Amino acid sequence: MAIIFDFETLSTDRVNGVVLSLALLEFNEERFTEKTAYSYTELLEMSRYIKFDVADQVKNGKRKIDQDTLEWWGQQSESAQKQLIPSQHDKPLADLIPWMNSNINGSVSKVYSRGNTFDPMFLANICESDPYPHWKLRDTRSVIEGMMLFNTSMKNGFMVPGLEDKFVPHDAKHDVAMDVMRMQ
């Protein structure tokens, strides 16, 4: 079993930046065949999502919001911006690892993220150590480019045909589902 995770943040500072949300998706690479392929809707429904209390991180955690990142969010779609709205269901950052553990059902053989210098760094800094051994970490950009796009002009963030109207960029659930679709 493999997992993929994606943070949405209010800073690019991997040590002290505010974390907005996280999506986690557990999937089986053996299903990457024509007969058992995942659908985008199925992946979205399988995705798990947690939204964090931004005010608590700033006030009690001394984490910081980056003004440039906040301005960047202002340029994103209305659908993506919805996650910026505080809610009574927002969780403290301390809930991250218990939440992740409760949403992983099997033994994890691979841990994917879209690049290994952003999301895994946030995770390691929040947890104060790497929760997964380094040999399990995978980078979807490298997988996609290495296996499918080598020697082509196509980009690793390509839109899977037929999903143009369904995909919401910078919504963590959509981001993890789309990367699994790209790898599939």
Coordinates of N, CA and C in Angstrom, one line a residue, residues 111-174:
V111 N 5.7 6.4 0.3 CA 5.1 7.6 0.7 C 5.4 8.7 -0.4
Y112 N 4.4 9.1 -1.1 CA 4.6 10.0 -2.2 C 4.2 11.5 -1.8
S113 N 4.9 12.4 -2.4 CA 4.5 13.8 -2.4 C 4.9 14.4 -3.7
R114 N 4.5 15.6 -4.0 CA 4.8 16.3 -5.2 C 6.1 17.1 -5.0
G115 N 7.2 16.3 -5.0 CA 8.5 16.9 -4.7 C 8.9 16.6 -3.2
N116 N 10.1 16.4 -3.0 CA 10.6 16.0 -1.7 C 11.2 17.1 -0.9
T117 N 11.1 18.3 -1.4 CA 11.7 19.5 -0.7 C 10.7 20.4 -0.1
F118 N 9.4 20.1 -0.2 CA 8.4 21.0 0.4 C 7.5 20.2 1.4
D119 N 6.6 19.4 1.0 CA 5.7 18.7 1.9 C 6.4 17.9 2.9
P120 N 7.3 17.0 2.5 CA 8.0 16.2 3.5 C 8.8 17.0 4.5
M121 N 9.3 18.2 4.1 CA 10.0 19.1 5.0 C 9.0 19.7 6.1
F122 N 7.8 20.1 5.6 CA 6.8 20.6 6.6 C 6.5 19.5 7.6
L123 N 6.2 18.3 7.0 CA 5.9 17.2 7.9 C 7.0 16.9 8.9
A124 N 8.2 16.8 8.5 CA 9.3 16.5 9.4 C 9.4 17.6 10.5
N125 N 9.3 18.9 10.1 CA 9.4 20.0 11.1 C 8.2 20.0 12.1
I126 N 7.0 19.7 11.6 CA 5.9 19.6 12.5 C 6.0 18.5 13.5
C127 N 6.5 17.4 13.0 CA 6.7 16.2 13.8 C 8.0 16.2 14.6
E128 N 8.9 17.1 14.3 CA 10.2 17.2 14.9 C 11.1 16.0 14.5
S129 N 10.7 15.2 13.6 CA 11.5 14.1 13.0 C 10.7 13.5 11.8
D130 N 11.4 12.7 11.0 CA 10.7 12.1 9.9 C 9.8 11.0 10.4
P131 N 8.5 11.1 10.1 CA 7.6 10.0 10.5 C 7.7 8.7 9.7
Y132 N 8.4 8.9 8.5 CA 8.6 7.7 7.6 C 10.1 7.6 7.3
P133 N 10.6 6.4 7.2 CA 12.0 6.2 6.9 C 12.3 6.8 5.5
H134 N 13.4 7.4 5.3 CA 13.8 8.1 4.1 C 13.7 7.2 2.8
W135 N 13.9 5.9 3.0 CA 13.8 5.0 1.8 C 12.4 4.8 1.3
K136 N 11.4 5.2 2.0 CA 10.0 5.1 1.5 C 9.5 6.3 0.8
L137 N 10.2 7.4 0.9 CA 9.8 8.6 0.2 C 10.0 8.6 -1.3
R138 N 8.9 9.0 -2.0 CA 8.9 9.1 -3.5 C 8.5 10.5 -3.9
D139 N 8.9 10.9 -5.0 CA 8.5 12.2 -5.6 C 7.7 12.0 -6.9
T140 N 6.4 12.4 -6.9 CA 5.6 12.1 -8.0 C 6.1 12.8 -9.3
R141 N 6.7 14.0 -9.2 CA 7.2 14.6 -10.4 C 8.3 13.8 -11.1
S142 N 9.2 13.2 -10.3 CA 10.2 12.3 -10.9 C 9.6 11.1 -11.4
V143 N 8.7 10.5 -10.7 CA 8.0 9.2 -11.3 C 7.4 9.5 -12.6
I144 N 6.6 10.6 -12.6 CA 5.9 10.9 -13.9 C 6.8 11.3 -15.0
E145 N 7.8 12.1 -14.7 CA 8.7 12.5 -15.8 C 9.6 11.3 -16.2
G146 N 10.1 10.5 -15.3 CA 11.0 9.4 -15.5 C 10.3 8.2 -16.3
M147 N 9.1 7.9 -15.9 CA 8.4 6.8 -16.5 C 7.6 7.1 -17.8
M148 N 7.0 8.3 -17.8 CA 6.1 8.6 -18.9 C 6.4 9.7 -19.8
L149 N 7.2 10.7 -19.3 CA 7.4 11.9 -20.1 C 8.8 12.0 -20.6
F150 N 9.7 11.0 -20.3 CA 11.1 11.1 -20.7 C 11.2 11.4 -22.2
N151 N 11.9 12.4 -22.5 CA 12.2 12.8 -23.9 C 11.0 13.3 -24.6
T152 N 10.1 13.9 -23.9 CA 8.9 14.6 -24.5 C 8.9 16.0 -24.0
S153 N 8.0 16.8 -24.6 CA 7.9 18.2 -24.1 C 6.7 18.4 -23.1
M154 N 6.1 17.3 -22.8 CA 4.9 17.3 -21.9 C 5.5 17.6 -20.5
K155 N 4.7 18.3 -19.7 CA 5.1 18.7 -18.3 C 4.5 17.7 -17.3
N156 N 5.1 17.5 -16.1 CA 4.7 16.6 -15.1 C 3.4 17.0 -14.5
G157 N 3.0 18.2 -14.6 CA 1.7 18.7 -14.1 C 0.6 18.7 -15.1
F158 N 0.7 17.8 -16.1 CA -0.3 17.8 -17.2 C -1.7 17.5 -16.7
M159 N -2.7 17.9 -17.4 CA -4.1 17.6 -17.1 C -4.5 16.3 -17.7
V160 N -5.0 15.4 -16.9 CA -5.4 14.1 -17.4 C -6.7 14.4 -18.2
P161 N -6.7 14.0 -19.5 CA -7.8 14.3 -20.4 C -9.2 13.9 -19.8
G162 N -10.1 14.8 -19.9 CA -11.5 14.5 -19.4 C -11.7 15.1 -18.0
L163 N -10.7 15.5 -17.3 CA -10.8 16.0 -16.0 C -10.7 17.5 -15.8
E164 N -10.6 18.2 -17.0 CA -10.4 19.7 -17.0 C -11.5 20.4 -16.1
D165 N -12.7 20.0 -16.2 CA -13.8 20.6 -15.4 C -14.0 20.1 -14.0
K166 N -13.3 19.1 -13.6 CA -13.4 18.5 -12.3 C -12.3 18.9 -11.4
F167 N -11.1 19.2 -11.9 CA -9.9 19.4 -11.1 C -9.9 20.8 -10.5
V168 N -9.6 20.9 -9.2 CA -9.5 22.2 -8.5 C -8.0 22.4 -8.0
P169 N -7.2 23.1 -8.8 CA -5.8 23.3 -8.4 C -5.7 23.9 -7.0
H170 N -4.8 23.4 -6.2 CA -4.4 23.9 -4.9 C -5.5 23.6 -3.8
D171 N -6.4 22.6 -4.2 CA -7.2 22.0 -3.2 C -6.5 20.7 -2.9
A172 N -6.1 20.4 -1.7 CA -5.2 19.3 -1.4 C -5.8 18.0 -1.9
K173 N -7.1 17.8 -1.7 CA -7.7 16.5 -2.1 C -7.6 16.3 -3.6
H174 N -7.8 17.4 -4.3 CA -7.7 17.3 -5.8 C -6.3 17.1 -6.2

